[in-house]
Short mmCIF file of C-alpha atoms in Angstrom, two decimals:
data_model
loop_
_atom_site.label_atom_id
_atom_site.label_comp_id
_atom_site.label_asym_id
_atom_site.label_seq_id
_atom_site.Cartn_x
_atom_site.Cartn_y
_atom_site.Cartn_z
CA UNK A 1176 123.52 -9.75 103.94
CA UNK A 1177 122.22 -7.12 101.54
CA UNK A 1178 121.20 -4.81 104.38
CA UNK A 1179 124.61 -5.07 106.02
CA UNK A 1180 126.35 -4.51 102.75
CA UNK A 1181 124.29 -1.40 101.94
CA UNK A 1182 125.31 0.09 105.28
CA UNK A 1183 128.94 -0.72 104.55
CA UNK A 1184 128.62 0.64 101.03
CA UNK A 1185 127.24 4.03 102.04
CA UNK A 1186 129.58 4.29 105.03
CA UNK A 1187 132.60 4.02 102.76
CA UNK A 1188 131.14 5.58 99.60
CA UNK A 1189 133.69 8.00 98.20
CA UNK A 1190 132.97 10.52 95.76
CA UNK A 1191 136.42 10.51 88.13
CA UNK A 1192 134.66 10.40 85.21
CA UNK A 1193 134.63 7.76 82.49
CA UNK A 1194 134.03 7.46 78.78
CA UNK A 1195 130.79 5.80 77.82
CA UNK A 1196 130.82 4.60 74.26
CA UNK A 1197 128.07 2.03 74.13
CA UNK A 1198 124.77 3.82 74.39
CA UNK A 1199 122.97 0.49 74.03
CA UNK A 1200 123.68 -0.21 77.70
CA UNK A 1201 120.95 1.62 79.68
CA UNK A 1202 123.21 2.46 82.62
CA UNK A 1203 125.79 4.15 80.41
CA UNK A 1204 123.07 6.19 78.78
CA UNK A 1205 121.81 7.32 82.20
CA UNK A 1206 125.32 8.28 83.28
CA UNK A 1207 125.84 10.29 80.12
CA UNK A 1208 122.56 12.18 80.57
CA UNK A 1209 123.33 12.90 84.23
CA UNK A 1210 126.84 14.14 83.40
CA UNK A 1211 125.36 16.71 81.00
CA UNK A 1212 122.28 17.73 82.97
CA UNK A 1213 122.70 17.37 86.72
CA UNK A 1214 122.97 20.83 88.35
CA UNK A 1215 125.80 20.09 90.81
CA UNK A 1216 127.97 18.74 87.98
CA UNK A 1217 127.18 21.74 85.79
CA UNK A 1218 128.01 24.06 88.70
CA UNK A 1219 131.35 22.31 89.21
CA UNK A 1220 132.12 22.77 85.50
CA UNK A 1221 131.41 26.50 85.78
CA UNK A 1222 133.65 26.80 88.85
CA UNK A 1223 136.41 25.13 86.86
CA UNK A 1224 135.93 27.64 84.03
CA UNK A 1225 136.09 30.44 86.59
CA UNK A 1226 139.40 29.11 87.92
CA UNK A 1227 140.79 28.94 84.37
CA UNK A 1228 139.85 32.60 83.85
CA UNK A 1229 141.46 33.54 87.17
CA UNK A 1230 144.67 31.78 86.11
CA UNK A 1231 144.67 33.76 82.86
CA UNK A 1232 144.15 36.97 84.84
CA UNK A 1233 147.12 36.11 87.08
CA UNK A 1234 149.34 35.66 84.01
CA UNK A 1235 148.16 38.99 82.63
CA UNK A 1236 149.75 40.85 85.53
CA UNK A 1237 152.94 40.54 83.47
CA UNK A 1238 151.44 43.01 80.95
CA UNK A 1239 152.42 46.66 81.55
CA UNK A 1240 149.72 49.11 82.59
CA UNK A 1241 149.35 51.82 79.92
CA UNK A 1242 146.84 54.60 80.63
CA UNK A 1243 145.79 57.47 78.38
CA UNK A 1244 144.02 60.40 80.05
CA UNK A 1245 142.72 63.88 79.31
CA UNK A 1246 141.34 66.43 81.74
CA UNK A 1247 139.99 69.97 81.70
CA UNK A 1248 139.59 72.13 84.79
CA UNK A 1249 138.69 75.54 86.08
CA UNK A 1250 140.75 76.65 89.06
CA UNK A 1251 142.83 79.34 90.69
CA UNK A 1252 146.31 79.96 89.26
CA UNK A 1253 148.72 80.69 92.09
CA UNK A 1254 151.45 79.23 89.93
CA UNK A 1255 152.18 79.41 86.23
CA UNK A 1256 150.14 76.41 85.13
CA UNK A 1257 147.26 76.30 87.53
CA UNK A 1258 145.76 73.31 89.32
CA UNK A 1259 145.29 69.76 87.95
CA UNK A 1260 144.19 66.37 89.29
CA UNK A 1261 147.32 64.19 89.59
CA UNK A 1262 145.88 60.73 88.74
CA UNK A 1263 147.50 59.32 85.59
CA UNK A 1264 149.50 62.58 85.22
CA UNK A 1265 153.00 63.04 86.59
CA UNK A 1266 153.00 66.51 88.16
CA UNK A 1267 155.02 69.15 86.30
CA UNK A 1268 154.47 72.73 87.47
CA UNK A 1269 155.84 76.17 86.73
CA UNK A 1270 157.29 78.75 89.14
CA UNK A 1271 155.07 80.31 91.82
CA UNK A 1272 153.14 83.45 91.00
CA UNK A 1273 154.42 86.79 92.32
CA UNK A 1274 151.15 87.73 93.97
CA UNK A 1275 148.65 85.60 95.84
CA UNK A 1276 145.62 85.40 93.57
CA UNK A 1277 142.27 83.68 93.86
CA UNK A 1278 141.19 84.33 90.28
CA UNK A 1279 139.98 81.36 88.28
CA UNK A 1280 141.40 80.17 84.97
CA UNK A 1281 140.83 77.28 82.56
CA UNK A 1282 143.48 74.60 82.18
CA UNK A 1283 143.89 71.18 80.57
CA UNK A 1284 146.23 68.21 80.57
CA UNK A 1285 146.74 65.05 78.54
CA UNK A 1286 149.07 62.16 79.25
CA UNK A 1287 150.12 58.68 78.26
CA UNK A 1288 151.49 56.84 81.29
CA UNK A 1289 153.16 53.42 81.33
CA UNK A 1290 153.76 51.53 84.55
CA UNK A 1291 155.29 48.07 84.61
CA UNK A 1292 156.20 46.12 87.71
CA UNK A 1293 159.04 44.29 86.00
CA UNK A 1294 160.47 42.35 88.96
CA UNK A 1295 158.65 41.24 92.12
CA UNK A 1296 161.33 38.86 93.42
CA UNK A 1297 159.08 35.78 93.34
CA UNK A 1298 155.81 37.27 94.58
CA UNK A 1299 154.08 37.34 91.20
CA UNK A 1300 155.51 33.96 90.11
CA UNK A 1301 154.08 32.23 93.18
CA UNK A 1302 150.73 33.97 92.75
CA UNK A 1303 150.57 32.65 89.17
CA UNK A 1304 151.47 29.14 90.34
CA UNK A 1305 148.76 29.32 93.01
CA UNK A 1306 146.20 30.38 90.39
CA UNK A 1307 147.27 27.56 88.04
CA UNK A 1308 147.03 25.04 90.85
CA UNK A 1309 143.55 26.28 91.70
CA UNK A 1310 142.55 25.16 88.20
CA UNK A 1311 143.71 21.66 89.13
CA UNK A 1312 141.86 21.97 92.42
CA UNK A 1313 138.58 22.94 90.75
CA UNK A 1314 139.09 20.25 88.13
CA UNK A 1315 139.52 17.80 90.99
CA UNK A 1316 136.29 19.05 92.53
CA UNK A 1317 134.54 18.51 89.20
CA UNK A 1318 135.92 14.98 88.92
CA UNK A 1319 134.93 14.19 92.49
CA UNK A 1320 131.43 15.68 92.14
CA UNK A 1321 130.88 13.76 88.91
CA UNK A 1322 132.25 10.55 90.39
CA UNK A 1323 130.11 10.77 93.53
CA UNK A 1324 126.99 11.34 91.48
CA UNK A 1325 127.81 8.51 89.08
CA UNK A 1326 128.26 6.10 91.97
CA UNK A 1327 124.97 7.17 93.58
CA UNK A 1328 123.17 6.90 90.26
CA UNK A 1329 124.63 3.46 89.56
CA UNK A 1330 123.73 2.22 93.03
CA UNK A 1331 120.14 3.44 92.62
CA UNK A 1332 119.95 1.85 89.18
CA UNK A 1333 121.00 -1.50 90.65
CA UNK A 1334 118.33 -1.11 93.32
CA UNK A 1335 115.82 -0.42 90.55
CA UNK A 1336 116.82 -3.54 88.61
CA UNK A 1337 116.59 -5.67 91.75
CA UNK A 1338 113.21 -4.20 92.66
CA UNK A 1339 111.96 -5.03 89.19
CA UNK A 1340 113.19 -8.63 89.49
CA UNK A 1341 111.64 -8.96 92.95
CA UNK A 1342 108.37 -7.71 91.48
CA UNK A 1343 108.56 -10.43 88.84
CA UNK A 1344 109.11 -13.05 91.55
CA UNK A 1345 106.21 -11.72 93.62
CA UNK A 1346 103.97 -11.68 90.56
CA UNK A 1347 104.90 -15.33 89.89
CA UNK A 1348 104.15 -16.09 93.52
CA UNK A 1349 100.81 -14.28 93.19
CA UNK A 1350 99.95 -16.44 90.21
CA UNK A 1351 100.91 -19.58 92.14
CA UNK A 1352 98.76 -18.44 95.07
CA UNK A 1353 95.84 -17.84 92.73
CA UNK A 1354 96.20 -21.31 91.19
CA UNK A 1355 96.53 -22.93 94.62
CA UNK A 1356 93.43 -21.15 95.85
CA UNK A 1357 91.43 -22.29 92.82
CA UNK A 1358 92.71 -25.82 93.25
CA UNK A 1359 91.79 -25.82 96.95
CA UNK A 1360 88.23 -24.80 96.13
CA UNK A 1361 87.85 -27.72 93.72
CA UNK A 1362 89.48 -30.19 96.09
CA UNK A 1363 87.31 -29.02 98.99
CA UNK A 1364 84.17 -29.38 96.88
CA UNK A 1365 85.16 -32.90 96.00
CA UNK A 1366 85.88 -33.67 99.67
CA UNK A 1367 89.60 -34.45 99.20
CA UNK A 1368 90.75 -31.66 101.57
CA UNK A 1369 89.26 -29.81 104.51
CA UNK A 1370 87.31 -26.65 103.78
CA UNK A 1371 89.52 -24.65 106.11
CA UNK A 1372 92.40 -25.02 103.62
CA UNK A 1373 90.44 -22.93 101.14
CA UNK A 1374 90.29 -20.07 103.65
CA UNK A 1375 93.98 -20.37 104.34
CA UNK A 1376 94.82 -20.37 100.62
CA UNK A 1377 92.61 -17.33 100.17
CA UNK A 1378 94.51 -15.55 102.95
CA UNK A 1379 97.83 -16.49 101.31
CA UNK A 1380 96.51 -15.16 98.00
CA UNK A 1381 95.60 -11.85 99.68
CA UNK A 1382 99.04 -11.56 101.29
CA UNK A 1383 100.69 -12.16 97.92
CA UNK A 1384 98.59 -9.31 96.47
CA UNK A 1385 99.70 -6.95 99.24
CA UNK A 1386 103.38 -7.85 98.73
CA UNK A 1387 103.04 -7.23 95.01
CA UNK A 1388 101.38 -3.84 95.50
CA UNK A 1389 104.04 -2.73 97.99
CA UNK A 1390 106.78 -3.79 95.60
CA UNK A 1391 105.20 -1.77 92.79
CA UNK A 1392 105.28 1.25 95.09
CA UNK A 1393 108.97 0.62 95.80
CA UNK A 1394 109.69 0.38 92.07
CA UNK A 1395 107.86 3.64 91.43
CA UNK A 1396 109.93 5.42 94.10
CA UNK A 1397 113.19 4.19 92.58
CA UNK A 1398 112.16 5.35 89.11
CA UNK A 1399 111.46 8.79 90.54
CA UNK A 1400 114.88 8.78 92.19
CA UNK A 1401 116.56 7.85 88.92
CA UNK A 1402 114.73 10.63 87.13
CA UNK A 1403 115.94 13.08 89.77
CA UNK A 1404 119.54 11.92 89.40
CA UNK A 1405 119.60 12.45 85.63
CA UNK A 1406 117.55 15.69 85.79
CA UNK A 1407 115.68 14.55 82.71
CA UNK A 1408 113.04 12.15 81.49
CA UNK A 1409 113.95 8.47 81.81
CA UNK A 1410 114.58 6.40 78.68
CA UNK A 1411 111.77 3.98 77.88
CA UNK A 1412 113.72 0.75 78.39
CA UNK A 1413 115.73 0.54 81.61
CA UNK A 1414 115.97 -3.25 81.88
CA UNK A 1415 119.31 -5.03 81.62
CA UNK A 1416 119.53 -8.81 82.11
CA UNK A 1417 123.34 -8.71 82.20
CA UNK A 1418 123.37 -8.19 85.96
CA UNK A 1419 121.36 -11.38 86.56
CA UNK A 1420 122.93 -13.64 83.95
CA UNK A 1421 126.64 -13.05 84.51
CA UNK A 1422 128.93 -12.47 87.45
CA UNK A 1423 131.78 -9.93 87.12
CA UNK A 1424 135.41 -10.92 87.44
CA UNK A 1425 137.91 -10.00 90.12
CA UNK A 1426 141.04 -8.42 88.64
CA UNK A 1427 142.16 -4.83 89.13
CA UNK A 1428 144.90 -2.90 90.91
CA UNK A 1429 144.45 0.85 90.61
CA UNK A 1430 146.91 3.07 92.55
CA UNK A 1431 145.31 4.97 95.43
CA UNK A 1432 146.76 8.27 94.17
CA UNK A 1433 144.48 8.05 91.12
CA UNK A 1434 141.35 8.45 93.22
CA UNK A 1435 139.60 11.82 92.63
CA UNK A 1436 139.43 12.41 96.38
CA UNK A 1437 143.20 11.93 96.72
CA UNK A 1438 143.89 14.14 93.70
CA UNK A 1439 141.70 16.89 95.12
CA UNK A 1440 143.36 16.70 98.55
CA UNK A 1441 146.79 16.92 96.92
CA UNK A 1442 145.75 19.92 94.79
CA UNK A 1443 144.35 21.76 97.81
CA UNK A 1444 147.60 21.19 99.69
CA UNK A 1445 149.74 22.42 96.77
CA UNK A 1446 147.57 25.52 96.31
CA UNK A 1447 147.93 26.35 100.01
CA UNK A 1448 151.71 25.98 99.71
CA UNK A 1449 151.90 28.50 96.86
CA UNK A 1450 149.63 30.91 98.73
CA UNK A 1451 151.95 30.69 101.73
CA UNK A 1452 155.03 31.33 99.58
CA UNK A 1453 153.28 34.31 97.98
CA UNK A 1454 152.56 35.80 101.40
CA UNK A 1455 156.22 35.39 102.35
CA UNK A 1456 157.20 37.52 99.36
CA UNK A 1457 155.10 40.51 100.42
CA UNK A 1458 158.12 42.01 102.16
CA UNK A 1459 160.30 41.76 99.04
CA UNK A 1460 161.13 44.88 96.95
CA UNK A 1461 159.45 45.72 93.65
CA UNK A 1462 161.32 47.09 90.66
CA UNK A 1463 159.06 49.09 88.37
CA UNK A 1464 159.57 50.80 85.05
CA UNK A 1465 157.62 53.94 84.21
CA UNK A 1466 157.39 56.16 81.17
CA UNK A 1467 155.21 59.11 80.26
CA UNK A 1468 154.40 61.60 77.49
CA UNK A 1469 152.68 64.56 79.08
CA UNK A 1470 151.23 67.86 77.82
CA UNK A 1471 149.66 70.84 79.55
CA UNK A 1472 147.56 73.81 78.50
CA UNK A 1473 146.97 76.92 80.65
CA UNK A 1474 145.03 80.14 80.25
CA UNK A 1475 147.70 81.96 82.28
CA UNK A 1476 150.28 84.13 80.46
CA UNK A 1477 153.24 86.16 81.71
CA UNK A 1478 154.45 89.58 80.57
CA UNK A 1479 158.01 90.80 80.31
CA UNK A 1480 158.05 91.59 84.01
CA UNK A 1481 156.89 88.12 84.95
CA UNK A 1482 153.45 89.27 85.95
CA UNK A 1483 150.55 86.88 85.31
CA UNK A 1484 147.60 87.79 83.16
CA UNK A 1485 144.79 86.11 81.27
CA UNK A 1486 144.30 87.32 77.72
CA UNK A 1487 142.05 84.55 76.36
CA UNK A 1488 140.43 81.96 78.60
CA UNK A 1489 140.19 79.50 75.70
CA UNK A 1490 143.98 79.18 75.68
CA UNK A 1491 143.54 76.91 78.68
CA UNK A 1492 142.40 74.18 76.30
CA UNK A 1493 145.39 74.59 73.98
CA UNK A 1494 147.96 72.01 75.03
CA UNK A 1495 151.26 73.71 74.22
CA UNK A 1496 153.79 72.48 76.73
CA UNK A 1497 155.08 68.90 76.52
CA UNK A 1498 157.26 66.75 78.75
CA UNK A 1499 158.57 63.22 78.37
CA UNK A 1500 160.13 60.91 80.88
CA UNK A 1501 161.25 57.38 81.61
CA UNK A 1502 162.65 55.88 84.74
CA UNK A 1503 163.04 53.00 87.18
CA UNK A 1504 161.63 52.81 90.66
CA UNK A 1505 162.74 50.43 93.38
CA UNK A 1506 160.28 50.31 96.25
CA UNK A 1507 161.02 48.45 99.49
CA UNK A 1508 158.04 47.81 101.82
CA UNK A 1509 159.97 48.15 105.07
CA UNK A 1510 157.14 47.33 107.48
CA UNK A 1511 155.22 44.98 105.20
CA UNK A 1512 156.95 41.83 106.42
CA UNK A 1513 156.02 42.59 110.01
CA UNK A 1514 152.42 43.48 109.12
CA UNK A 1515 151.83 40.18 107.31
CA UNK A 1516 153.90 37.93 109.56
CA UNK A 1517 150.85 36.51 111.35
CA UNK A 1518 149.00 36.01 108.05
CA UNK A 1519 151.96 34.06 106.67
CA UNK A 1520 152.03 31.87 109.76
CA UNK A 1521 148.32 31.16 109.41
CA UNK A 1522 148.77 30.17 105.76
CA UNK A 1523 151.70 27.94 106.71
CA UNK A 1524 149.63 26.14 109.34
CA UNK A 1525 146.79 25.73 106.83
CA UNK A 1526 149.16 24.22 104.24
CA UNK A 1527 150.57 21.82 106.84
CA UNK A 1528 147.05 20.80 107.92
CA UNK A 1529 146.04 20.09 104.33
CA UNK A 1530 149.16 17.96 103.90
CA UNK A 1531 148.15 15.85 106.90
CA UNK A 1532 144.60 15.54 105.55
CA UNK A 1533 146.05 14.36 102.22
CA UNK A 1534 148.03 11.68 104.05
CA UNK A 1535 144.91 10.64 105.98
CA UNK A 1536 142.93 10.36 102.75
CA UNK A 1537 145.54 8.02 101.28
CA UNK A 1538 145.49 5.84 104.41
CA UNK A 1539 141.68 5.65 104.42
CA UNK A 1540 141.55 4.76 100.74
CA UNK A 1541 144.10 1.99 101.18
CA UNK A 1542 142.13 0.48 104.06
CA UNK A 1543 138.86 0.74 102.13
CA UNK A 1544 140.45 -0.94 99.10
CA UNK A 1545 141.33 -3.96 101.23
CA UNK A 1546 137.75 -4.09 102.53
CA UNK A 1547 136.34 -3.79 99.01
CA UNK A 1548 138.48 -6.65 97.70
CA UNK A 1549 137.37 -8.92 100.54
CA UNK A 1550 133.70 -7.92 100.12
CA UNK A 1551 133.75 -8.68 96.41
CA UNK A 1552 135.37 -12.08 96.86
CA UNK A 1553 132.83 -13.07 99.52
CA UNK A 1554 129.88 -11.87 97.42
CA UNK A 1555 131.05 -13.94 94.44
CA UNK A 1556 131.37 -17.09 96.56
CA UNK A 1557 127.89 -16.59 98.02
CA UNK A 1558 126.31 -15.99 94.62
CA UNK A 1559 127.74 -19.25 93.28
CA UNK A 1560 125.85 -21.19 95.96
CA UNK A 1561 122.40 -19.73 95.25
CA UNK A 1562 121.53 -21.37 91.88
CA UNK A 1563 121.57 -24.83 93.41
CA UNK A 1564 119.41 -23.67 96.31
CA UNK A 1565 116.88 -22.16 93.92
CA UNK A 1566 116.70 -25.35 91.83
CA UNK A 1567 116.17 -27.43 94.98
CA UNK A 1568 113.41 -25.12 96.24
CA UNK A 1569 111.67 -25.18 92.86
CA UNK A 1570 111.84 -28.99 92.69
CA UNK A 1571 110.61 -29.31 96.28
CA UNK A 1572 107.60 -27.02 95.67
CA UNK A 1573 106.61 -28.83 92.47
CA UNK A 1574 106.78 -32.21 94.21
CA UNK A 1575 104.82 -31.07 97.28
CA UNK A 1576 102.15 -29.45 95.12
CA UNK A 1577 101.55 -32.79 93.38
CA UNK A 1578 101.50 -34.61 96.70
CA UNK A 1579 99.04 -32.08 98.17
CA UNK A 1580 96.64 -32.63 95.29
CA UNK A 1581 96.81 -36.35 96.13
CA UNK A 1582 96.22 -35.69 99.82
CA UNK A 1583 99.68 -36.89 100.88
CA UNK A 1584 100.80 -33.60 102.53
CA UNK A 1585 98.93 -30.87 104.41
CA UNK A 1586 98.51 -27.16 103.72
CA UNK A 1587 101.32 -26.11 106.05
CA UNK A 1588 103.94 -28.16 104.18
CA UNK A 1589 102.89 -26.79 100.81
CA UNK A 1590 102.71 -23.19 102.12
CA UNK A 1591 106.20 -23.49 103.58
CA UNK A 1592 107.54 -24.84 100.29
CA UNK A 1593 105.89 -21.98 98.39
CA UNK A 1594 107.32 -19.41 100.81
CA UNK A 1595 110.77 -21.00 100.55
CA UNK A 1596 110.57 -20.96 96.76
CA UNK A 1597 109.76 -17.23 96.48
CA UNK A 1598 112.33 -16.33 99.17
CA UNK A 1599 115.04 -18.38 97.46
CA UNK A 1600 114.17 -16.89 94.07
CA UNK A 1601 114.47 -13.35 95.46
CA UNK A 1602 117.69 -14.18 97.34
CA UNK A 1603 119.07 -15.67 94.14
CA UNK A 1604 118.57 -12.38 92.33
CA UNK A 1605 119.79 -10.40 95.33
CA UNK A 1606 122.99 -12.43 95.46
CA UNK A 1607 123.81 -11.54 91.87
CA UNK A 1608 123.09 -7.87 92.52
CA UNK A 1609 125.22 -7.99 95.68
CA UNK A 1610 128.20 -9.03 93.59
CA UNK A 1611 127.63 -6.06 91.25
CA UNK A 1612 127.19 -3.77 94.24
CA UNK A 1613 130.41 -5.10 95.73
CA UNK A 1614 132.12 -4.36 92.42
CA UNK A 1615 130.62 -0.85 92.48
CA UNK A 1616 131.97 -0.40 96.00
CA UNK A 1617 135.37 -1.50 94.74
CA UNK A 1618 135.16 1.01 91.89
CA UNK A 1619 134.16 3.70 94.41
CA UNK A 1620 137.16 3.19 96.68
CA UNK A 1621 139.58 2.75 93.78
CA UNK A 1622 138.24 5.93 92.18
CA UNK A 1623 137.54 4.49 88.74
CA UNK A 1624 134.00 3.68 87.62
CA UNK A 1625 135.42 1.93 84.56
CA UNK A 1626 136.27 -0.97 86.89
CA UNK A 1627 132.53 -1.50 87.08
CA UNK A 1628 131.50 -0.45 83.58
CA UNK A 1629 134.13 -2.56 81.80
CA UNK A 1630 132.49 -5.71 83.16
CA UNK A 1631 129.31 -4.80 81.23
CA UNK A 1632 131.25 -5.05 77.94
CA UNK A 1633 132.42 -8.63 78.50
#
């Protein structure tokens, strides 16, 4: 049953975070270390911080653009003021010169220019909403990444605990095989049993050694996997008898919308909606406010007849003419709506597709919740049957061992009883772990690891 359940578990494993207060519980300590150290979780945190910064940048588009500039140039002066570079400077020029001249003259300009796009008719508001919703989206990705990793780590930890318990059972079986082999040697020497039984007990003893060695290898692999999942050194004590002494309860009803996967799907859909609405507003007008304080200096002078002359080239750096201005500008992008029509349609289709995926996620989660509830109930019922089976197998082996020493049963009967005892002991421990794995599966599809962790506090 364990193999089937593991396939079911990983087939439906969905990738929340929880608060872990009791560090005395090894699993909670591992989860805390992984949450702080594992690279994918740290990367998701950084992406969330990036989205928060982008949202702040979107809000800052409300701040007017104020630019101070100064320039100096050397150019021809076929007008009164000469040439200047127009960026950050609103062009103000004098009358044309009387004669066409290619002489060069120094000039300068300084300005303070304010530009503020005061009204965008919904374009900026939707862009800000999209940026804010992307924060929720990245937060959802962080929750989902953390949750997935916590579930994988917890599942591996349960495998580790089970492997450790199986090793204990195999070591006990190895000790039994050693004792039986020693007993068979003595009984064979005394003539109470056939000598061939000694060989068969020796073979059983060798097989028990091999099983124990293979299980140690399995345990070593799981410890390495745990160390990888926490990206740190493992704590010294990883054992926890809680999982083999107590069975968890069966009482929870978490709404499907609380699952990190559902929250992420909803955030992605809402972000796409705002991006679509923003694209629709690209054809709307913009109302801007501008203001400037502007000064010019020119090395060109005029005489009484209006003729141009240059008396001192350095005068070009003396800013002596000033202008001020303020105004409103309404700009209407006439062709913009047609240029971005196809882009808007694409964004609309994307938003609609994400909405359908969100609905599908909710349906899948609901179906998986029903499966998880049924799996947990079945696992609990099975686990309650195993203690009696283990007690019966232990009693049967003890009785047959005594009878074998008296010559009342043969080797095959005792070997079968020994095999049944170790198999039942392992299945007993597996059954308890299956219940905890079923509870973990339930926590995975309900999107709340506390469903699992709370049972450790009882």
